[in-house]
Structure formats: C-alpha cells, structure tokens
Phi, psi and omega in degrees: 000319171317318192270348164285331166278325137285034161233014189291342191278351149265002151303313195297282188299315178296027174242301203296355173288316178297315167316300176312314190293342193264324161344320213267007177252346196250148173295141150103206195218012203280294214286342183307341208256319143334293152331303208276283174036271197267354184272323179265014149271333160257011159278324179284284189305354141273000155230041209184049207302140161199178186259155195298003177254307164322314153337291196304339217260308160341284184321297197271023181261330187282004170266314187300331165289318176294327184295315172275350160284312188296323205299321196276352169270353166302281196339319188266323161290322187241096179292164115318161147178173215234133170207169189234117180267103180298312192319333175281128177260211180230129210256338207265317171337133175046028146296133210271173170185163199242156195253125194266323192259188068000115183248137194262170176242107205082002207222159170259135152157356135333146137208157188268181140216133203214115202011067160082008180246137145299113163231166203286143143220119169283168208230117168263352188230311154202178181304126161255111169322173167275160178072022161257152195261093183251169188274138201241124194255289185253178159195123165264115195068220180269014186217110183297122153272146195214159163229175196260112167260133161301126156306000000 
C-alpha cells in the first residue's frame, strides 16, 4: 500500500489521461474536466508532497474550477442556438379527442389521448369524465388545455 501512496502523482496524471480518453466514449464534456483535474493534481502533488486526502481535496476543487472555466470557453466557441419556425403550426388546436383519465379543473392529473399518446390535460371550466370527448384549446409544455364538447 506504501508504494501506491508514494506514486500518487502519477496516479493522478495516469487517471486524469484515462479520463481525457474516455471523452471520446462518453457523451458530453463533464469528465474531460475531470481529467484536467486530476493531470494538474498530479503535477501539483509532485512538486508539492502533500497527504492523500489533501490530493483529493485538491482534486475536486481543480475540476470544480475547470468545469467553470472550460464550461464558459465551450459557451463562447460553439454559441448555441435557437430559432422559431414559422411554418410549423400548431396541429393540435381544435382537435376532438377522447378523455382517458378524468380532467380536473385547473389541477393536473386528467389525461387525454391524442395521436396514440397519453397526454396531462386540464379544465377551466368544469370536471370531465373518462370516455368524454373534448376540444384541445391550448397546450403549455406537456399539458393540454381542453373544454367539454357537447353532444
């Protein structure tokens, strides 16, 4: 155990390399930052003896930095971005549809079926049984506003 607590800063750096290399199997950018971590705690912990918890402590403060520096030099090369496509409408407005769940008034917890999917729908107006046919007014998120069609 002694020769493993005197090699950590190559430890350090052989982890934080495994980590960088696993970047390329893993989705996202969070371990790379790990890496960088863990290559400058064993660049620090080798010209800087210290005990192995102190390493650790080391560690997760330099990921934790790396994570918010590297994160905000992602941000600025690759912006994002967004856009709103008018041509797409909105299909579901005034669609009849049938009530699976009981819709409530105002409270979630109603559900609809609306092309082969169970979705949440709320009532503004009053409780609809299941196996009534309603009008789809809105949709916030995942949650349909509906009215009651008359027969």
């Amino acid at each position: 155990m002694d020769i493993i607590f005197a090699n950590t800063p190559y430890l350090w750096i052989l982890i934080g390399i495994v980590l960088l290399f696993s970047e390329f199997l893993l989705p996202g950018t969070f371990v790379m930052f790990l890496g960088i971590g863990a290559i400058f705690t064993g660049i620090l912990s080798r010209l800087v003896p210290m005990e192995f918890y102190t390493e650790v402590i080391v560690w997760v403060v330099a990921s934790f930095v790396s994570i918010l520096l590297g994160g905000s030099l992602i941000k600025k090369f690759f912006k994002s971005e967004s856009s709103v496509d008018p041509f797409i409408k909105d299909d579901f407005l005034n669609q009849i549809v049938p009530v699976e769940i009981d819709v409530l008034v105002g409270r979630h917890g109603g559900k609809i079926k609306f092309q082969g999917t169970l979705w949440d729908a709320i009532s503004k107006d009053s409780k609809i049984p299941k196996g009534e046919y309603v009008r789809i007014l809105s949709r916030e998120n995942l949650t349909f506003t509906v009215e009651k069609v008359e027969s």
